[in-house]
Coordinates of C-alpha atoms in Angstrom, one line a residue:
M660 CA 17.8 -20.3 -4.3
K661 CA 18.7 -16.6 -4.0
L662 CA 22.0 -15.4 -5.4
P663 CA 24.5 -14.8 -2.1
I664 CA 25.1 -12.0 -0.9
A665 CA 28.7 -12.0 -1.7
L666 CA 28.4 -13.3 -5.3
A667 CA 25.8 -10.6 -5.9
L668 CA 28.5 -7.7 -4.6
G669 CA 31.5 -9.4 -6.6
T670 CA 29.4 -9.5 -10.1
M671 CA 28.3 -6.0 -9.6
A672 CA 31.3 -4.2 -11.1
L673 CA 31.3 -6.1 -13.9
A674 CA 27.3 -5.3 -14.5
L675 CA 27.7 -1.5 -13.0
S676 CA 28.3 -0.2 -16.7
A677 CA 24.3 -1.0 -17.0
C678 CA 22.8 1.5 -14.5
T679 CA 25.1 4.1 -15.6
S680 CA 24.7 4.4 -19.1
G681 CA 22.7 1.6 -20.4
L682 CA 19.5 4.2 -21.3
R683 CA 21.1 7.3 -22.0
G684 CA 19.0 9.3 -24.4
N685 CA 19.7 12.6 -26.2
T686 CA 17.7 16.0 -25.7
P687 CA 15.8 16.7 -28.3
A688 CA 16.5 19.9 -31.0
Y689 CA 13.4 21.1 -30.6
W690 CA 13.4 21.6 -26.7
G691 CA 13.4 24.8 -25.1
K692 CA 14.0 26.4 -28.6
E693 CA 11.1 25.8 -31.0
L694 CA 7.1 25.4 -30.8
P695 CA 5.7 22.1 -31.9
P696 CA 4.6 22.2 -35.7
A697 CA 1.4 23.4 -36.5
N698 CA -0.1 20.4 -37.5
A699 CA 1.2 18.7 -34.5
P700 CA -1.5 16.8 -32.0
L701 CA -1.3 18.7 -28.3
S702 CA -1.7 16.9 -25.3
R703 CA -4.4 18.5 -22.5
A704 CA -1.1 18.5 -20.3
Y705 CA 0.6 20.7 -22.9
K706 CA -3.2 22.9 -23.7
E707 CA -3.3 23.6 -20.2
V708 CA 0.2 24.9 -19.8
I709 CA -1.0 27.4 -22.5
D710 CA -4.2 28.0 -22.1
K711 CA -5.2 27.9 -18.3
H712 CA -1.8 28.0 -16.5
Y713 CA -0.9 31.6 -18.0
A714 CA -4.6 32.5 -17.9
T715 CA -4.6 31.3 -14.5
F716 CA -1.2 32.9 -13.1
P717 CA -0.4 35.8 -15.4
P718 CA 3.8 36.0 -15.5
K719 CA 5.5 38.3 -12.8
E720 CA 7.6 41.2 -13.7
G721 CA 10.7 39.5 -15.2
E722 CA 9.1 36.1 -15.7
C723 CA 8.8 34.5 -18.7
A724 CA 6.4 35.1 -21.3
K725 CA 4.1 31.7 -22.7
E726 CA 5.4 31.6 -25.8
I727 CA 9.1 30.6 -24.5
H728 CA 7.3 28.4 -21.7
A729 CA 5.7 26.4 -24.8
R730 CA 9.0 25.9 -26.1
Y731 CA 9.9 22.8 -23.3
W732 CA 7.9 20.4 -24.8
V733 CA 8.3 16.4 -25.8
Y734 CA 6.4 14.4 -28.4
G735 CA 4.8 11.6 -25.6
P736 CA 4.6 7.6 -26.7
D737 CA 1.3 8.2 -28.9
G738 CA 3.0 11.2 -30.6
K739 CA 1.1 13.7 -29.2
V740 CA 3.1 17.1 -27.6
Y741 CA 3.6 17.3 -23.7
P742 CA 5.0 19.5 -21.8
T743 CA 8.3 18.2 -20.0
W744 CA 10.9 19.3 -17.6
H745 CA 12.6 22.6 -17.6
P746 CA 15.0 25.0 -15.6
P747 CA 13.6 27.7 -13.3
V748 CA 15.4 30.4 -15.4
D749 CA 15.5 30.2 -19.4
P750 CA 19.0 30.0 -19.9
Q751 CA 18.0 31.8 -23.9
T752 CA 16.5 35.0 -22.7
G753 CA 17.3 34.6 -18.8
C754 CA 13.4 35.1 -17.3
K755 CA 12.3 33.1 -15.0
F756 CA 9.7 30.9 -14.9
G757 CA 8.5 31.3 -11.4
H758 CA 8.2 27.5 -10.6
E759 CA 10.4 24.5 -10.9
H760 CA 10.0 20.4 -11.7
G761 CA 12.8 19.3 -9.8
H762 CA 16.0 17.6 -10.4
D763 CA 17.4 17.7 -14.1
P764 CA 16.6 14.2 -15.6
R765 CA 19.9 14.8 -17.7
E766 CA 21.7 14.5 -14.6
S767 CA 20.3 10.7 -14.4
A768 CA 22.5 8.3 -15.4
L769 CA 18.4 6.7 -16.6
Y770 CA 18.0 9.8 -19.0
N771 CA 16.5 8.5 -22.1
G772 CA 14.9 11.6 -23.2
M773 CA 12.3 14.3 -21.3
P774 CA 9.5 12.7 -19.4
P775 CA 6.4 13.8 -20.9
F776 CA 4.4 15.6 -17.9
G777 CA 0.6 14.5 -18.2
Y778 CA 0.9 11.2 -20.3
V779 CA -0.8 8.7 -18.4
N780 CA -3.8 11.4 -17.5
E781 CA -4.3 11.8 -21.3
K782 CA -4.3 7.8 -21.5
H783 CA -7.2 8.2 -18.7
F784 CA -9.1 10.7 -21.1
E785 CA -8.9 8.9 -24.1
Y786 CA -10.4 5.8 -22.5
K787 CA -12.9 7.6 -20.0
D788 CA -15.8 6.2 -21.8
V789 CA -14.1 2.2 -21.3
N790 CA -16.3 0.4 -18.9
A791 CA -13.6 -0.2 -16.5
E792 CA -12.4 0.8 -13.1
G793 CA -12.1 4.2 -12.2
Y794 CA -13.5 5.7 -16.1
Q795 CA -17.1 5.6 -16.9
G796 CA -17.0 9.1 -18.7
N797 CA -14.7 10.9 -16.5
F798 CA -11.4 11.8 -16.1
R799 CA -8.2 13.4 -14.4
D800 CA -6.6 16.6 -15.2
E801 CA -3.4 18.2 -13.5
D802 CA -1.8 21.5 -12.9
H803 CA 1.9 21.9 -14.6
V804 CA 3.2 23.3 -11.8
G805 CA 3.0 19.9 -9.6
H806 CA 5.3 17.9 -11.9
K807 CA 8.3 17.2 -9.7
I808 CA 11.2 14.8 -10.3
E809 CA 14.0 13.3 -7.9
L810 CA 17.0 11.0 -8.8
Q811 CA 20.0 9.6 -7.2
N812 CA 22.9 7.6 -9.5
N813 CA 25.2 4.8 -8.6
F814 CA 23.6 3.9 -4.4
T815 CA 23.8 0.9 -2.8
V816 CA 20.3 -1.1 -2.0
Y817 CA 19.9 -3.2 0.7
S818 CA 18.3 -6.7 0.8
D819 CA 15.1 -7.4 3.6
A820 CA 17.5 -8.4 5.9
G821 CA 19.6 -5.4 5.8
F822 CA 22.8 -6.5 3.9
A823 CA 23.9 -4.1 1.1
Y824 CA 23.0 -6.1 -1.9
T825 CA 23.8 -4.2 -5.4
R826 CA 23.9 -0.9 -6.6
C827 CA 21.2 0.9 -8.6
S828 CA 20.3 4.4 -10.1
V829 CA 16.4 5.8 -9.8
M830 CA 14.4 8.5 -11.2
M831 CA 11.2 9.3 -9.5
K832 CA 8.4 11.6 -11.3
L833 CA 5.4 12.7 -9.2
H834 CA 2.8 15.2 -9.7
Q835 CA 2.5 16.9 -6.0
G836 CA 0.8 20.0 -5.9
T837 CA 1.1 21.7 -2.0
H838 CA -0.4 25.0 -3.7
S839 CA -4.1 24.6 -3.8
P840 CA -7.3 22.4 -2.6
D841 CA -6.6 19.9 -5.1
A842 CA -5.0 17.1 -3.2
T843 CA -7.0 17.9 -0.2
K844 CA -9.3 15.6 -1.8
N845 CA -8.2 14.4 -5.1
N846 CA -6.4 10.9 -4.5
L847 CA -5.3 10.0 -7.7
H848 CA -1.7 11.4 -8.6
E849 CA 0.3 10.7 -12.1
F850 CA 3.6 9.0 -10.9
F851 CA 6.7 7.9 -13.3
Y852 CA 9.0 5.7 -11.7
D853 CA 12.5 4.4 -13.5
I854 CA 15.0 1.9 -11.5
Q855 CA 17.9 0.1 -13.0
C856 CA 20.1 -2.3 -10.8
A857 CA 23.6 -3.7 -11.4
D858 CA 21.9 -7.4 -10.8
G859 CA 19.4 -7.1 -13.7
T860 CA 16.6 -5.6 -11.8
E861 CA 14.7 -3.1 -14.1
L862 CA 11.4 -1.0 -14.0
H863 CA 9.8 1.6 -16.2
W864 CA 6.3 2.6 -14.7
K865 CA 3.9 5.0 -15.0
S866 CA 0.3 5.2 -13.3
L867 CA -1.9 7.2 -12.0
H868 CA -1.8 6.6 -8.4
G869 CA -4.1 6.7 -5.4
F870 CA -2.8 8.2 -2.5
G871 CA -5.4 6.5 0.3
Q872 CA -9.0 7.1 -0.2
P873 CA -10.9 10.2 -2.4
G874 CA -12.6 12.8 -0.3
T875 CA -10.1 12.0 2.5
M876 CA -6.7 13.3 4.0
K877 CA -4.9 12.5 7.3
D878 CA -3.7 15.7 9.4
Q879 CA -0.2 15.5 9.3
C880 CA -0.9 16.1 13.1
G881 CA -2.2 13.4 15.3
D882 CA -2.8 11.2 12.2
H883 CA -6.8 11.9 12.2
T884 CA -8.6 11.2 9.1
L885 CA -10.8 14.1 7.9
V886 CA -13.2 14.1 5.0
T887 CA -12.7 17.1 2.7
G888 CA -15.6 16.6 0.5
T889 CA -17.5 14.8 -2.2
D890 CA -16.4 17.0 -5.3
F891 CA -13.2 14.7 -6.3
V892 CA -12.5 13.5 -10.0
P893 CA -13.5 11.2 -11.3
P894 CA -16.6 10.8 -8.8
N895 CA -15.6 6.8 -8.6
S896 CA -11.9 7.3 -7.9
P897 CA -9.9 4.1 -7.3
A898 CA -8.4 3.7 -3.6
D899 CA -5.1 2.5 -3.1
G900 CA -2.6 2.1 -0.3
G901 CA -0.9 5.1 1.5
D902 CA -2.2 8.2 2.1
R903 CA -2.1 12.1 1.8
R904 CA -0.7 13.7 5.3
I905 CA -1.7 17.9 4.9
P906 CA -1.2 20.0 7.8
G907 CA -4.5 20.5 9.0
P908 CA -6.8 21.9 11.9
N909 CA -4.4 19.9 14.9
C910 CA -1.7 21.4 13.4
V911 CA -2.6 24.9 13.1
S912 CA -4.0 24.3 17.2
D913 CA -1.0 22.5 18.1
F914 CA 1.0 25.0 17.0
R915 CA -1.0 27.9 18.8
K916 CA -0.5 26.0 21.7
D917 CA 3.6 25.9 21.1
P918 CA 5.1 27.9 18.6
K919 CA 7.8 25.8 18.8
F920 CA 6.2 23.4 17.0
W921 CA 6.3 23.7 13.8
R922 CA 4.6 20.7 11.5
F923 CA 3.4 22.7 8.6
S924 CA 5.1 20.0 6.2
E925 CA 3.3 17.5 3.6
Q926 CA 4.0 13.5 3.6
W927 CA 2.7 11.9 0.9
V928 CA 2.9 7.8 1.5
L929 CA 2.5 5.3 -1.8
N930 CA 1.8 2.0 -1.1
H931 CA 1.0 0.0 -4.6
G932 CA 1.2 -3.5 -5.2
A933 CA -0.2 -5.6 -8.2
W934 CA 0.6 -9.1 -9.6
A935 CA -1.2 -11.1 -12.8
D936 CA -0.4 -14.3 -14.6
Q937 CA -1.1 -16.5 -11.4
G938 CA 1.5 -14.7 -9.3
R939 CA 4.5 -15.1 -11.8
L940 CA 4.1 -11.4 -12.3
Q941 CA 4.1 -9.5 -9.2
V942 CA 5.3 -5.7 -8.3
G943 CA 5.2 -3.6 -5.4
F944 CA 6.7 -0.4 -4.1
G945 CA 6.1 2.1 -1.3
P946 CA 8.1 5.6 -1.4
Y947 CA 6.7 8.4 0.4
F948 CA 7.1 11.9 -0.4
V949 CA 8.1 15.0 1.4
V950 CA 7.6 18.8 1.3
H951 CA 9.5 20.8 4.0
D952 CA 7.5 24.5 2.8
P953 CA 4.1 24.2 1.0
S954 CA 2.0 27.0 0.7
R955 CA -1.2 26.2 1.8
Y956 CA -2.6 23.7 4.7
Y957 CA -6.1 22.4 5.1
D958 CA -8.6 24.6 6.3
P959 CA -12.2 23.3 6.9
S960 CA -14.0 27.1 7.3
A961 CA -12.3 28.6 4.8
T962 CA -14.7 28.9 1.6
T963 CA -11.4 27.6 -0.6
K964 CA -10.8 24.9 2.1
I965 CA -7.0 25.9 2.5
G966 CA -5.2 28.7 4.7
R967 CA -2.0 30.3 3.9
P968 CA 1.2 30.1 6.2
V969 CA 2.1 33.1 5.1
D970 CA -1.7 34.5 6.7
F971 CA -1.3 32.2 9.8
C972 CA 2.2 34.0 10.8
F973 CA 0.6 37.1 10.9
D974 CA -2.8 36.3 12.3
G975 CA -1.5 34.2 14.8
G976 CA 1.3 36.9 16.1
I977 CA 3.5 33.9 15.5
T978 CA 7.3 34.5 15.7
A979 CA 8.9 31.0 15.6
G980 CA 10.1 28.8 12.7
D981 CA 9.7 29.9 9.2
C982 CA 7.4 32.5 10.8
A983 CA 10.1 34.6 12.2
K984 CA 11.8 34.5 8.5
L985 CA 8.6 36.3 7.3
R986 CA 8.9 38.5 9.8
E987 CA 12.3 39.7 9.0
L988 CA 11.3 40.3 5.4
E989 CA 8.2 42.5 6.1
P990 CA 8.3 43.3 10.2
S991 CA 5.2 45.8 9.4
G992 CA 2.9 43.6 7.6
K993 CA 1.8 40.4 5.5
I994 CA 3.0 39.7 2.1
A995 CA 1.6 37.6 -0.5
Y996 CA 1.4 33.7 -0.2
D997 CA 2.7 34.1 -3.9
D998 CA 5.4 36.5 -3.3
P999 CA 8.8 35.2 -3.9
R1000 CA 10.4 36.6 -0.7
S1001 CA 7.9 33.7 1.3
P1002 CA 9.6 31.0 2.4
F1003 CA 7.2 28.6 1.6
R1004 CA 7.4 27.7 -2.0
G1005 CA 6.8 23.9 -2.1
A1006 CA 10.5 23.8 -3.4
D1007 CA 12.2 22.2 -0.4
R1008 CA 11.4 18.0 -0.9
T1009 CA 12.7 14.8 0.0
V1010 CA 11.6 11.5 -1.4
H1011 CA 12.4 8.0 0.3
M1012 CA 12.9 5.7 -2.0
N1013 CA 11.7 2.5 0.6
G1014 CA 10.9 -0.8 -0.5
L1015 CA 10.7 -2.5 -4.2
R1016 CA 9.1 -6.1 -5.1
I1017 CA 9.4 -7.4 -8.7
K1018 CA 9.1 -10.8 -10.0
N1019 CA 8.8 -11.5 -13.0
V1020 CA 8.6 -15.0 -14.2
T1021 CA 6.4 -15.2 -17.2
G1022 CA 8.9 -14.9 -20.1
S1023 CA 8.2 -11.2 -21.2
T1024 CA 9.5 -7.5 -19.4
T1025 CA 7.0 -5.7 -21.2
W1026 CA 3.7 -5.7 -20.3
Y1027 CA 0.2 -3.6 -20.3
S1028 CA -1.9 -2.2 -17.9
D1029 CA -4.6 0.1 -17.3
V1030 CA -4.1 4.1 -15.9
F1031 CA -3.9 2.9 -12.3
G1032 CA -1.4 0.0 -12.5
K1033 CA -4.0 -2.8 -11.7
T1034 CA -5.5 -4.6 -14.5
W1035 CA -2.6 -6.3 -16.5
S1036 CA -2.2 -8.0 -20.2
K1037 CA 1.1 -8.9 -22.0
T1038 CA -0.7 -7.1 -25.0
K1039 CA -2.6 -3.8 -25.3
D1040 CA -6.6 -4.0 -24.9
P1041 CA -7.9 -0.6 -25.7
A1042 CA -11.1 -1.9 -24.9
Q1043 CA -10.1 -2.8 -21.6
G1044 CA -8.5 0.5 -21.3
I1045 CA -5.0 -1.6 -21.1
V1046 CA -2.9 0.6 -22.7
V1047 CA 0.0 1.6 -20.6
E1048 CA 3.2 0.0 -21.6
Q1049 CA 5.1 -1.3 -18.1
F1050 CA 8.8 -3.1 -18.5
L1051 CA 9.6 -5.4 -15.3
R1052 CA 12.4 -7.2 -14.7
Q1053 CA 13.4 -9.1 -11.5
G1054 CA 17.5 -9.3 -10.6
A1055 CA 19.3 -12.3 -10.1
Q1056 CA 17.4 -13.9 -7.4
S1057 CA 15.0 -16.5 -8.3
D1058 CA 12.7 -15.7 -6.5
G1059 CA 12.3 -11.8 -7.3
T1060 CA 14.1 -8.6 -6.3
D1061 CA 13.1 -7.7 -2.7
I1062 CA 15.4 -4.3 -2.0
R1063 CA 15.4 -0.8 -0.1
G1064 CA 16.4 2.2 -1.2
P1065 CA 17.8 5.7 -0.4
T1066 CA 16.4 9.1 0.9
M1067 CA 17.2 11.9 -2.0
E1068 CA 16.3 15.7 -1.6
G1069 CA 16.8 18.6 -3.0
D1070 CA 15.5 22.3 -2.0
Y1071 CA 15.2 23.9 -5.5
G1072 CA 13.7 27.3 -4.9
H1073 CA 17.0 28.7 -3.9
E1074 CA 17.8 32.7 -4.2
G1075 CA 18.4 33.4 -7.9
T1076 CA 15.7 30.8 -9.3
G1077 CA 12.5 32.9 -8.6
V1078 CA 10.6 30.1 -7.5
H1079 CA 7.2 31.5 -6.0
A1080 CA 3.8 29.8 -4.8
P1081 CA 2.0 28.4 -6.4
N1082 CA 4.8 25.6 -7.6

């Protein structure tokens, strides 16, 4: 029998402190100030920042040296060093990093320390040789700048019937890079999902999520599926619900016909469901993530398979939309795609929580899954690659939690941040 809505709301005030203070933790004293100890094991994601990112994208004038960026790290659950959230401007030196990671997680009611960016990717690498779906000797690395956080505290969620049910706090982290060809073909992207509600609902989730099929994407204009290549990683990437909608040839064509038609935005739709223990454990969620100012679009005729909106604005003679802003900045010619003056930064984003279902009548709130959140066990099973800890607790309703949540948004590339593509 479901808990009556009136009773749920009536008891909400008594339980609300659970979703506003229950998981708060302290930021490590070393964060942003010290390098990792010399003998600390480094994750692949941390090495990517130090070795690859700064080699590929040398800092511009006034931007932070890699030695400063290297101070922003955290220990993961496995004891390894991982990169994590940092402000776009280093408060110690005043230098700018040139990229951002979204909302400051310390402002979340669920804050329990800095999130380890790339943790699930690391587990994928460690168990790449396990004979389980999606591994088989391959692994998925992601760049540093694509990790983005969004959150909201103490908001009303609604039942499927549309009634106000309880109040929750939520924080999500998705790797959503919008500057490179990566997401046009690769469907696997690291996703963290934390939510806690006054009715007892609670989820702490980490996975590599498959946004639709690998090697394909949807054109944001016209909803056409485009085959984008077979060199995705790993070659047997598992598909999942949802898709990646990225501007493609249809958007370019439509905009050339009518400059008022501007849809150079991206929408990534996540749709995941899993169950275990003969259905006594069920989880399902479907948030979607919109980037309003990506610095790329899919161009199958280009060598890199992407085009740049900044070039399209000038080459096409377009003077509407964000192209008008560019022409005000540089009326005589082009600017580079990574120019801090460009309005195409990948920093203006909206996250829709959408629906969430949790049913857990197994007697255990802690379960373990593979990196894709598909294969489950009550205990770790490294032989099967079941190594990621998940926490799932349903709320007061006897047949499970079914709620719908809010829209969260933020523009993290405003003046003074120094944020620019790649971001």
